[in-house]
mmCIF file of C-alpha atoms and ligand atoms in Angstrom:
data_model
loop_
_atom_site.group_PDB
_atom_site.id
_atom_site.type_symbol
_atom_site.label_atom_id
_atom_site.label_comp_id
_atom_site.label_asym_id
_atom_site.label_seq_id
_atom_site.Cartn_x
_atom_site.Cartn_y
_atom_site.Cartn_z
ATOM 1 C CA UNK A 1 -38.652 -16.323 -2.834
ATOM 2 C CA UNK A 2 -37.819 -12.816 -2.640
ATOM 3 C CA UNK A 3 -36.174 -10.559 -5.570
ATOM 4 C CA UNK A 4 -32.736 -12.288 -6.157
ATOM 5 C CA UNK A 5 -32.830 -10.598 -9.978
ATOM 6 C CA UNK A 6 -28.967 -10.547 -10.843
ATOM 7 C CA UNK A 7 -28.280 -6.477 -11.619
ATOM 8 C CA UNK A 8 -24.313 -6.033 -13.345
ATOM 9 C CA UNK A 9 -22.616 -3.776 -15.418
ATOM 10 C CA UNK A 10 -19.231 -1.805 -16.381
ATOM 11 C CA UNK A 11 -18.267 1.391 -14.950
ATOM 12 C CA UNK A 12 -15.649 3.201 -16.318
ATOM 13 C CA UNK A 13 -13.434 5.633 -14.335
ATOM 14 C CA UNK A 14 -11.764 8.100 -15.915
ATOM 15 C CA UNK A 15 -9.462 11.100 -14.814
ATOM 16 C CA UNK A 16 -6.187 12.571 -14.940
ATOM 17 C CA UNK A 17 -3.501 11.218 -13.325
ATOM 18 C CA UNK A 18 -3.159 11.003 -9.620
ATOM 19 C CA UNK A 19 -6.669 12.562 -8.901
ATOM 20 C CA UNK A 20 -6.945 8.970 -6.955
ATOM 21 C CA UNK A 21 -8.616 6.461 -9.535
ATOM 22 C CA UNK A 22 -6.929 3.641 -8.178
ATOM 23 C CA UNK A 23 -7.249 4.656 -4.685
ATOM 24 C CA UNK A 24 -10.699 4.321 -4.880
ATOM 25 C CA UNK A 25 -10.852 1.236 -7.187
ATOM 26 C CA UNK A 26 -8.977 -0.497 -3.659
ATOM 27 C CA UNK A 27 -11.451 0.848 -1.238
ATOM 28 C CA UNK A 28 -14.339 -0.437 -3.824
ATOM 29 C CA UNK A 29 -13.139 -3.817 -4.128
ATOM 30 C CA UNK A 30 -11.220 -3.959 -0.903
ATOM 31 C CA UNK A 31 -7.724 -5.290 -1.484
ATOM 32 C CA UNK A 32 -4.471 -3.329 -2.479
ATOM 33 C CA UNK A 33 -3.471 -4.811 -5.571
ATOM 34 C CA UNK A 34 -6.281 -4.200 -7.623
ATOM 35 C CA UNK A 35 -4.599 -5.314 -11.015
ATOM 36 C CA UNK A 36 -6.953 -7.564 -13.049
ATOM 37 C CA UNK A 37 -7.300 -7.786 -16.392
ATOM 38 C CA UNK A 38 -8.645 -10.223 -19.046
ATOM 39 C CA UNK A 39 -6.466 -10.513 -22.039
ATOM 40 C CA UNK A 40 -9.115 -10.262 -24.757
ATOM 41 C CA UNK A 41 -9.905 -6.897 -23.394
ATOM 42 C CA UNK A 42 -6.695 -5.315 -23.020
ATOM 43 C CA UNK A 43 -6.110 -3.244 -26.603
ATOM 44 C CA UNK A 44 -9.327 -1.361 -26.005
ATOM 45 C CA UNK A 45 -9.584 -1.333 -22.513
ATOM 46 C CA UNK A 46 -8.407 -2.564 -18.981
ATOM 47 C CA UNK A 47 -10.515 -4.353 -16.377
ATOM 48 C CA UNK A 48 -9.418 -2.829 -13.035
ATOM 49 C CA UNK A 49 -11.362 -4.185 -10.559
ATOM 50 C CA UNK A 50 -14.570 -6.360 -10.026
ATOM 51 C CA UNK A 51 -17.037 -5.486 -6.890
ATOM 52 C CA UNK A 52 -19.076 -8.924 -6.486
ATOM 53 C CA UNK A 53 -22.113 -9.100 -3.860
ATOM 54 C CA UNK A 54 -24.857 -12.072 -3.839
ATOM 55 C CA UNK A 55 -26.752 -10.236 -6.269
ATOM 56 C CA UNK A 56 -24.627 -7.752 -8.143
ATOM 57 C CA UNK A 57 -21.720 -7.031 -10.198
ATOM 58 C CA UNK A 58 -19.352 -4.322 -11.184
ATOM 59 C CA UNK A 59 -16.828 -4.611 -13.446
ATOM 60 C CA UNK A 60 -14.613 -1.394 -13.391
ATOM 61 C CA UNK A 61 -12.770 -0.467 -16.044
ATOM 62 C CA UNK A 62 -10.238 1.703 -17.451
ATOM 63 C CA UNK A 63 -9.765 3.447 -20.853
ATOM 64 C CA UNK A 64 -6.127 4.139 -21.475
ATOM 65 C CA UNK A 65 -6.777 6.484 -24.575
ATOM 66 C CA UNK A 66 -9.288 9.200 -23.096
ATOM 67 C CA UNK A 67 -6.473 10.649 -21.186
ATOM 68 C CA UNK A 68 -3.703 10.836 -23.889
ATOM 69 C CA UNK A 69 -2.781 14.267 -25.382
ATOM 70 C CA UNK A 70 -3.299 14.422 -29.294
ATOM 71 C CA UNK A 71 -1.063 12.708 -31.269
ATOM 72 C CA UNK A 72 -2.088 10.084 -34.449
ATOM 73 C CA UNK A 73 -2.133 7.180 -32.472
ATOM 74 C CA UNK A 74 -3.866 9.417 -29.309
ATOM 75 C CA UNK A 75 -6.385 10.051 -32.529
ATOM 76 C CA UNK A 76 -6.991 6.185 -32.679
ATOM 77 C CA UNK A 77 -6.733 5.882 -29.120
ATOM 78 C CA UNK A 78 -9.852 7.988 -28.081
ATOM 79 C CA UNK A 79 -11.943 6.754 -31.220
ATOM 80 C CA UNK A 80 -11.398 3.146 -29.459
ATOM 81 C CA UNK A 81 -12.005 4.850 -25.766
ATOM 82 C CA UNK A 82 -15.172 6.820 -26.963
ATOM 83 C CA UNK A 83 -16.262 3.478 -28.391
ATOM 84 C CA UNK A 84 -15.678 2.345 -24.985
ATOM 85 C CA UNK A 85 -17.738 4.297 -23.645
ATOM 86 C CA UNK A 86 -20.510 4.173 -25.556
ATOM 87 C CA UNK A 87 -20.458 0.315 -23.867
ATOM 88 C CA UNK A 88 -20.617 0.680 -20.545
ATOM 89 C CA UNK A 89 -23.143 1.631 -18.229
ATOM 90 C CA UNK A 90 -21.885 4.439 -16.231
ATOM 91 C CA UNK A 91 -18.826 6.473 -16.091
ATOM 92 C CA UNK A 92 -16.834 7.960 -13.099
ATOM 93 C CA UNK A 93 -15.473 11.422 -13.932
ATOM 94 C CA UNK A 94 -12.881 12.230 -11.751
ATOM 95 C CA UNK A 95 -11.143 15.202 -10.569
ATOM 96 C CA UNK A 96 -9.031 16.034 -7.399
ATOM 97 C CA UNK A 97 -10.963 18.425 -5.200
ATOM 98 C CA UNK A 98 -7.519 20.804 -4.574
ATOM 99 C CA UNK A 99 -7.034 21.150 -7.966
ATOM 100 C CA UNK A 100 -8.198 23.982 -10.532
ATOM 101 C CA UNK A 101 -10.003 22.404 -13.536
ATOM 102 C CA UNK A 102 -6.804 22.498 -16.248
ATOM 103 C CA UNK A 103 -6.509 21.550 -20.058
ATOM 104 C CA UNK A 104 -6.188 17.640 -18.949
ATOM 105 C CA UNK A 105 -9.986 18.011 -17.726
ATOM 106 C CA UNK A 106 -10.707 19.777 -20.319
ATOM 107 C CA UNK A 107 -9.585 17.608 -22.751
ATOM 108 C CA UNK A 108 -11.435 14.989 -21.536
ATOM 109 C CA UNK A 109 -14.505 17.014 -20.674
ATOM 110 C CA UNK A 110 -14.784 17.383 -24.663
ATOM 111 C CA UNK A 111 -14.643 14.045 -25.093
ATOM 112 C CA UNK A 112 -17.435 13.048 -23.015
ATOM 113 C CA UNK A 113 -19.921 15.432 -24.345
ATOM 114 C CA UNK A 114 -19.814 12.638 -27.259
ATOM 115 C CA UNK A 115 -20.924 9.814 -24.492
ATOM 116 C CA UNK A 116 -24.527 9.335 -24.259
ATOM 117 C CA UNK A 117 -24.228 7.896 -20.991
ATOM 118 C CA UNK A 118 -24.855 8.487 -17.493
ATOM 119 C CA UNK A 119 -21.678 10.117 -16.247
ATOM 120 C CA UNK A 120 -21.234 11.033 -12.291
ATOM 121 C CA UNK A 121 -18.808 13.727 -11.364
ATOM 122 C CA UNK A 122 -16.511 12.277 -8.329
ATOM 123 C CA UNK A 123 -14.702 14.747 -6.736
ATOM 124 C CA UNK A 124 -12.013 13.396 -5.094
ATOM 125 C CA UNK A 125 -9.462 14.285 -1.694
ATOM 126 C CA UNK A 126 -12.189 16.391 0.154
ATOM 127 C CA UNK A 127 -10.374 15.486 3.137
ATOM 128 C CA UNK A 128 -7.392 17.878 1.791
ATOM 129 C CA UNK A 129 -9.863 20.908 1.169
ATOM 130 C CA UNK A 130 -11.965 23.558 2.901
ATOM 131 C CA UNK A 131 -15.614 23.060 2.252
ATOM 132 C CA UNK A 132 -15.491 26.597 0.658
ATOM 133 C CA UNK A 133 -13.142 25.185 -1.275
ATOM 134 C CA UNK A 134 -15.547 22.097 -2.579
ATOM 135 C CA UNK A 135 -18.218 24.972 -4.016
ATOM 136 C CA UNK A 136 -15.579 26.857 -6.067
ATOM 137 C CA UNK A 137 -14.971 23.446 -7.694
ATOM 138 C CA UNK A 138 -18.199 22.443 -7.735
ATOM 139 C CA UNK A 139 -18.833 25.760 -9.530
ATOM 140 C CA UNK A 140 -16.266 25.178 -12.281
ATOM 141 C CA UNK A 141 -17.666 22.053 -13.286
ATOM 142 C CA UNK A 142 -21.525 22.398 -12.780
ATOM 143 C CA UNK A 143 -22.200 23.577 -16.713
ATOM 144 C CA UNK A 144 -19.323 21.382 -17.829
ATOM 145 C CA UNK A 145 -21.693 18.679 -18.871
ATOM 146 C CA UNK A 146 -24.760 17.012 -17.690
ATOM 147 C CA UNK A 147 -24.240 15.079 -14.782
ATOM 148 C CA UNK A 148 -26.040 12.204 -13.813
ATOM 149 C CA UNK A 149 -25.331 13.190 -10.262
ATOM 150 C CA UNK A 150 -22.216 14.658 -8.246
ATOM 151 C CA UNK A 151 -20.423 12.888 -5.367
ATOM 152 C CA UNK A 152 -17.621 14.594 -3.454
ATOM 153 C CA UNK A 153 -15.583 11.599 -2.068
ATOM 154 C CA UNK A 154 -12.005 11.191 -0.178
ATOM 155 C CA UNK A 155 -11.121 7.219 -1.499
ATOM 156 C CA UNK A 156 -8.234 7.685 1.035
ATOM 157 C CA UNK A 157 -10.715 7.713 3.507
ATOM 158 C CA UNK A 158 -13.622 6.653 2.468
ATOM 159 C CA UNK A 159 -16.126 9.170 2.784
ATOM 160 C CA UNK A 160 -19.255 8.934 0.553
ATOM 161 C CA UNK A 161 -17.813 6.138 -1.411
ATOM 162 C CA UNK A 162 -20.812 3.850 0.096
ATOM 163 C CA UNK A 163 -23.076 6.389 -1.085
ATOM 164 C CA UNK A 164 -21.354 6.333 -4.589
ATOM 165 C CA UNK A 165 -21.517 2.373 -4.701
ATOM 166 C CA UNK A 166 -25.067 2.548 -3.836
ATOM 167 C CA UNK A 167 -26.241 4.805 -6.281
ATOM 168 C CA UNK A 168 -24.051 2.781 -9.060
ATOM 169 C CA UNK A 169 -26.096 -0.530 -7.699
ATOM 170 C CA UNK A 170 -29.091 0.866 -8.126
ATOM 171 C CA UNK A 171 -28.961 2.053 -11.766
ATOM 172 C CA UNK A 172 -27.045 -0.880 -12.894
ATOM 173 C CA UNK A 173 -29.083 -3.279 -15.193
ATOM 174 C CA UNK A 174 -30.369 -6.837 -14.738
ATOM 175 C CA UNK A 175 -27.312 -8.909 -16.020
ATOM 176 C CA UNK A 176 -25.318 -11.956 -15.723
ATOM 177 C CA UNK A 177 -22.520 -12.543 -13.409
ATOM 178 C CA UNK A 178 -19.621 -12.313 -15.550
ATOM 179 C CA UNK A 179 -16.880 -13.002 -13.567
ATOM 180 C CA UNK A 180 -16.541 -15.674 -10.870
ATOM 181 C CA UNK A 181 -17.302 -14.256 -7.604
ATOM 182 C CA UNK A 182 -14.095 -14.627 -5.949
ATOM 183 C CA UNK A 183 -12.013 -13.392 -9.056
ATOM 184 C CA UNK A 184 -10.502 -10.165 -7.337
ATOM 185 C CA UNK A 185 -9.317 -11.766 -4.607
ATOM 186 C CA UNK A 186 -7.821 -14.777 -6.048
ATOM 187 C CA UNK A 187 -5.268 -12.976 -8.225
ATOM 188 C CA UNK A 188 -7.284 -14.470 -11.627
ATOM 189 C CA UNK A 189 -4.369 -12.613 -13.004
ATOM 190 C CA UNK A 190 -1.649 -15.966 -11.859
ATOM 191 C CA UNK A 191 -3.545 -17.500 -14.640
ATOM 192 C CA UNK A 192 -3.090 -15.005 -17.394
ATOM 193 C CA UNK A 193 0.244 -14.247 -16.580
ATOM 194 C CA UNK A 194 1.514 -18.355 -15.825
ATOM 195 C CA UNK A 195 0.024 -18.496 -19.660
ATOM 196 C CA UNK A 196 2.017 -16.018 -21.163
ATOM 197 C CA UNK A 197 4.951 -16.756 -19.845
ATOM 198 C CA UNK A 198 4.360 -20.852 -20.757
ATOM 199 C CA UNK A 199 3.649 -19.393 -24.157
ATOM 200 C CA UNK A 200 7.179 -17.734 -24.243
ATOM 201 C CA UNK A 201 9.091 -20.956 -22.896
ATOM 202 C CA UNK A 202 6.960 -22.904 -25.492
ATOM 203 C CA UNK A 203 7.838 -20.772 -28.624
ATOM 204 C CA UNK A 204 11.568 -19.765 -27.513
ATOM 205 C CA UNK A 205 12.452 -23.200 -27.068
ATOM 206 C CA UNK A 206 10.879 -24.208 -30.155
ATOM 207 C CA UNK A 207 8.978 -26.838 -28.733
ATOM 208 C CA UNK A 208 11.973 -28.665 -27.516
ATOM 209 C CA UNK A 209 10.368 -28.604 -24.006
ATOM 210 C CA UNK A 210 7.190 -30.549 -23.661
ATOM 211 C CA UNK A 211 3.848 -29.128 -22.952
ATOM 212 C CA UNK A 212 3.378 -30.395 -19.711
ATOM 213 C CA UNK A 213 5.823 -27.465 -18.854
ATOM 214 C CA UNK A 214 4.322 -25.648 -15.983
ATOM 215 C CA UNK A 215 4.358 -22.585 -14.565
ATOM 216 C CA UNK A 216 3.700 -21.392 -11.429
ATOM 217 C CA UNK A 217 3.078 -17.453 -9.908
ATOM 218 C CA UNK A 218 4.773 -17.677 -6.788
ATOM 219 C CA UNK A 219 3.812 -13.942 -5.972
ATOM 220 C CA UNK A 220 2.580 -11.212 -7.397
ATOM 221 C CA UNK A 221 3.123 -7.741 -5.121
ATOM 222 C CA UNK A 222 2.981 -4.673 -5.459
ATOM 223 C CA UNK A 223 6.761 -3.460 -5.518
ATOM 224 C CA UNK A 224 6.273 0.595 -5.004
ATOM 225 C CA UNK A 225 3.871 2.846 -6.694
ATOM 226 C CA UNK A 226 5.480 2.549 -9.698
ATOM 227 C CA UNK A 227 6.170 -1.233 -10.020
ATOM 228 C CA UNK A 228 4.972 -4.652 -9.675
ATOM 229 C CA UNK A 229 6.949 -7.272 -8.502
ATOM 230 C CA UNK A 230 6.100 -10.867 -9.811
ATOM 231 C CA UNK A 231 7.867 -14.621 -9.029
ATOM 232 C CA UNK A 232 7.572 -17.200 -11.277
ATOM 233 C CA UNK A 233 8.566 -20.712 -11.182
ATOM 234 C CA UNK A 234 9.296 -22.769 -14.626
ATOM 235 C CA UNK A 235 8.398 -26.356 -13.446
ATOM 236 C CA UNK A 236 10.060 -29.032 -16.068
ATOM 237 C CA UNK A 237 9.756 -32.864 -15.468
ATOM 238 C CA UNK A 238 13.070 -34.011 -16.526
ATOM 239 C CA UNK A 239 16.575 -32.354 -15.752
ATOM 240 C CA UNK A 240 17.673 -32.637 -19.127
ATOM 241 C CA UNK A 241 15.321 -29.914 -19.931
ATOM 242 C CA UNK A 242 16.698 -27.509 -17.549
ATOM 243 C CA UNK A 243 20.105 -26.674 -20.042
ATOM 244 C CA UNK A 244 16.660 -26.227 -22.901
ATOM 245 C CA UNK A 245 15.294 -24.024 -20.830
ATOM 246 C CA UNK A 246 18.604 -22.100 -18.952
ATOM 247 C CA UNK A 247 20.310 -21.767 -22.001
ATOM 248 C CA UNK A 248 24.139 -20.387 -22.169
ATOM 249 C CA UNK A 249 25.364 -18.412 -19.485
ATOM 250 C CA UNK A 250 21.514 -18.089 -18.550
ATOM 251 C CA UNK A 251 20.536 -16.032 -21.747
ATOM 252 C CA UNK A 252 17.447 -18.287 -22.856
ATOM 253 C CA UNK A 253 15.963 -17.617 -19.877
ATOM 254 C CA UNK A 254 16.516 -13.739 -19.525
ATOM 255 C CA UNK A 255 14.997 -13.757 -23.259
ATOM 256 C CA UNK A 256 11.620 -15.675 -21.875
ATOM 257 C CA UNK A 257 11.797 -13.320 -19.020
ATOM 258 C CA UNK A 258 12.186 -10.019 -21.031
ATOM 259 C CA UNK A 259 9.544 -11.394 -23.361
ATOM 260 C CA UNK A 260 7.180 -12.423 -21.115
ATOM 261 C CA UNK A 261 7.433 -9.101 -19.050
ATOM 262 C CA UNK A 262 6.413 -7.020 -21.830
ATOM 263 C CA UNK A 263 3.324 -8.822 -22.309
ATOM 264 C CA UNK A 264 2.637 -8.922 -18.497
ATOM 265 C CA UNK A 265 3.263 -4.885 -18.794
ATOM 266 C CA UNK A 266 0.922 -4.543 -21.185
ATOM 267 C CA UNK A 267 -1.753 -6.785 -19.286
ATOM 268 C CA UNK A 268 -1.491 -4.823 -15.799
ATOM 269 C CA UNK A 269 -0.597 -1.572 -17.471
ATOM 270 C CA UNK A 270 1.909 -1.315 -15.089
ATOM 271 C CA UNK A 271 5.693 -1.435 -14.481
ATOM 272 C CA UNK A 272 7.097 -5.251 -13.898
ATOM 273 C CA UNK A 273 10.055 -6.749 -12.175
ATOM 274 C CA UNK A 274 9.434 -10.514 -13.312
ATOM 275 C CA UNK A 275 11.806 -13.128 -12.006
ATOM 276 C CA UNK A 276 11.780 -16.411 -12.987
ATOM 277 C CA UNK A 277 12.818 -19.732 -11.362
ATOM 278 C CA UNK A 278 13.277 -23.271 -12.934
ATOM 279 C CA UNK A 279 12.680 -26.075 -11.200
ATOM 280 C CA UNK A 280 12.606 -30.274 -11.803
ATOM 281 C CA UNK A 281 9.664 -31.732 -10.806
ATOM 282 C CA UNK A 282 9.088 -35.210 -11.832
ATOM 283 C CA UNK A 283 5.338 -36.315 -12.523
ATOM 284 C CA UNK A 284 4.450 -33.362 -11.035
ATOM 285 C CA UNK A 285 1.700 -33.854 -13.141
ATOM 286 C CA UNK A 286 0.115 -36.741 -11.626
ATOM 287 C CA UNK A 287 0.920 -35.990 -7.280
ATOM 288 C CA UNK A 288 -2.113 -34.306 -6.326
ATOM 289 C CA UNK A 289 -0.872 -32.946 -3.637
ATOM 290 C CA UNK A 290 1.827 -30.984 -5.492
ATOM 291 C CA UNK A 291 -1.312 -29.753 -7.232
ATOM 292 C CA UNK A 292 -2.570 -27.934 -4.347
ATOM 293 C CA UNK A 293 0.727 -26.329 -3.000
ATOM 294 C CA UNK A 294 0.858 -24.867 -6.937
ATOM 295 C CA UNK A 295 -2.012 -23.089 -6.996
ATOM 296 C CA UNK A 296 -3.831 -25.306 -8.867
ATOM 297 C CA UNK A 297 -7.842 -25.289 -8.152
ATOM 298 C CA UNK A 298 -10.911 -27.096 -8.751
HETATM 299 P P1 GDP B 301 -4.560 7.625 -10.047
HETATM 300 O O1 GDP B 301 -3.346 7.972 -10.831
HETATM 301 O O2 GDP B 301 -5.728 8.422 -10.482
HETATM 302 O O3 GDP B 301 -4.858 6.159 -10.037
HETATM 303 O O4 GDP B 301 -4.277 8.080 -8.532
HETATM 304 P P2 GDP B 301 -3.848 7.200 -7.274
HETATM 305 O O5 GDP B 301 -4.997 6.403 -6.771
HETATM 306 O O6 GDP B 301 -2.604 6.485 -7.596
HETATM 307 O O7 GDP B 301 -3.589 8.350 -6.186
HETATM 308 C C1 GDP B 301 -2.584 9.327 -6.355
HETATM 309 C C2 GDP B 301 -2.187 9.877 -4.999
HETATM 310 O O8 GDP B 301 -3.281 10.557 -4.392
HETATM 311 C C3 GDP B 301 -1.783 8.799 -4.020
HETATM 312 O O9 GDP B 301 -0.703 9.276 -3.278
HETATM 313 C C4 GDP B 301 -2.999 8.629 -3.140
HETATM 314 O O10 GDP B 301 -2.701 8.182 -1.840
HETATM 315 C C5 GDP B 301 -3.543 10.034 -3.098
HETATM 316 N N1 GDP B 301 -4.998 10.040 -2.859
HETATM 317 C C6 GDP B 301 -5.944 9.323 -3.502
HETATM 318 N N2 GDP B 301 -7.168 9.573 -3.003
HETATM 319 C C7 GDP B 301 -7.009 10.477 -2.001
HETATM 320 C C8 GDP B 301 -7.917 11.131 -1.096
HETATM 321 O O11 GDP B 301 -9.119 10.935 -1.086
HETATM 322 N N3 GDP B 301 -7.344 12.015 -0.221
HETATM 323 C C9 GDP B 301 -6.013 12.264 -0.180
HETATM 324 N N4 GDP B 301 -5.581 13.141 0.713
HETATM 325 N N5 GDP B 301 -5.141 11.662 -1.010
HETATM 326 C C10 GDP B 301 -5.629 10.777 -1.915
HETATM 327 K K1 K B 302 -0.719 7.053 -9.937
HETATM 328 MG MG1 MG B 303 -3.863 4.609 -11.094
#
């Protein structure tokens, strides 16, 4: 049999603010939404994406604190991103090509002189700039730190990032698959997020509904830049749990659902517009079929 060694890793990308992180998270794992996350993770850092082939993974991942200005907690923050860091196996520095490098960069530049790992410079949105333009900026960053290797990209289109992906392949380490292969595209999220609210119907109601309470992610979709829109149904197998679960003039419900969306916020590390549904489903539990149309999977 030929090679089929299993090479995986976690790559970090880091940046300011609209230099196009996520942009180029999509194009990399090739689907818009690219929210993920794994809840055990999610105070130190944020899994953004996963890139699966036959014989490699990526996990991508993001590190809230590197980019915060100094403050106490920013203090904690970066100690716990620098730790970060110090984990993964490669990180994407990223800058916008048609911007001068600015205190945010800087700020972060500092940081990373700390991080004993390989770190690539991506600069990003060549399509917007002059190729004179790319060498000034190349220029400003070239004694910055040591880079492991510099990749002008546009994520928006898609130049280089092959090149980028291949180079990240090749230096990543023989490891396991951590992540089932089809995780990004199956929304793993539903899961996560069907849990915590479950967990907030659960402990609200004080156990007066039973455990075989379901829920179910109708949707998750990406509302505007700024927001994600999520629908949830409650399923309950008797209606005499609905008033439990409603409560008067609808306010048990809006608590779950305020409760609930703070944790999903937290998960996604973004914005969420989380509306909830209740519905009676007797036995649901034990038709099969119903299984199937809620998501449910083998
Ligand atoms: P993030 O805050 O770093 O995650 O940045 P986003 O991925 O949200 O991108 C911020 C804005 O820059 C969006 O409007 C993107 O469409 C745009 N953008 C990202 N990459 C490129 C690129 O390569 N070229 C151009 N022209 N725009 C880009
Ligand atoms: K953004
Ligand atoms: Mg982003």
């Amino acid at each position: 049999m030929a090679n089929t060694e299993f090479h995986s890793g976690f790559v970090a990308i880091i940046g300011r603010p609209n230099v196009g992180k996520s942009t180029l998270l999509n194009r990399i794992v090739g689907q818009k939404v690219a929210i993920m996350s794994d809840k055990a993770q999610t105070t130190r850092n944020r899994i953004q994406g996963i890139y699966t082939t036959k014989d490699t993974q990526m996990v991508f991942i993001d590190t809230p604190g590197i980019h915060k200005p100094h403050s106490r907690l920013g203090d904690f923050m970066v100690k716990s991103a620098l730790s970060t860091l110090g984990e993964v196996d490669a990180v994407l520095f990223m800058i916008n090509a048609d911007e001068r490098r600015g205190a945010g960069d800087n700020f972060i530049i500092e940081r990373l002189k700390a991080v004993n790992k390989p770190i690539y410079l991506v600069i990003n949105k060549i399509d917007q700039i002059h190729p004179d333009r790319l060498l000034e900026i190349m220029d400003q960053y070239k004694d910055a730190i040591s880079w492991a290797d510099v990749y002008p990209i546009s994520a928006l289109e898609g130049n280089n990032v092959d090149e980028l992906v291949a180079t990240l392949k090749s230096k990543l380490p023989a490891g396991p698959q951590y992540y089932p292969a089809d995780q990004i595209t199956d929304h793993p999220e539903r899961f996560i997020i069907s849990e915590l609210i479950r967990e907030k119907v659960l402990d609200l109601t004080r156990q007066e509904v039973p455990h075989s309470t379901a829920v179910v992610i109708d949707s998750i979709k990406r509302q505007d830049e700024e927001k994600i829109h999520i629908q949830a149904t409650i399923i309950i197998e008797r209606s005499s749990q609905k008033g439990i679960i409603i409560g008067k003039g609808g306010s048990m419900l809006k608590r779950i659902g305020s409760m609930a969306r703070r944790d999903i916020e937290r998960l996604l590390g973004d914005k969420v517009y989380l509306e909830l549904w209740v519905k009676v489903q007797e036995n649901w539990k034990d038709r099969e079929n119903l299984l199937a149309s809620y998501g449910y999977r083998q």
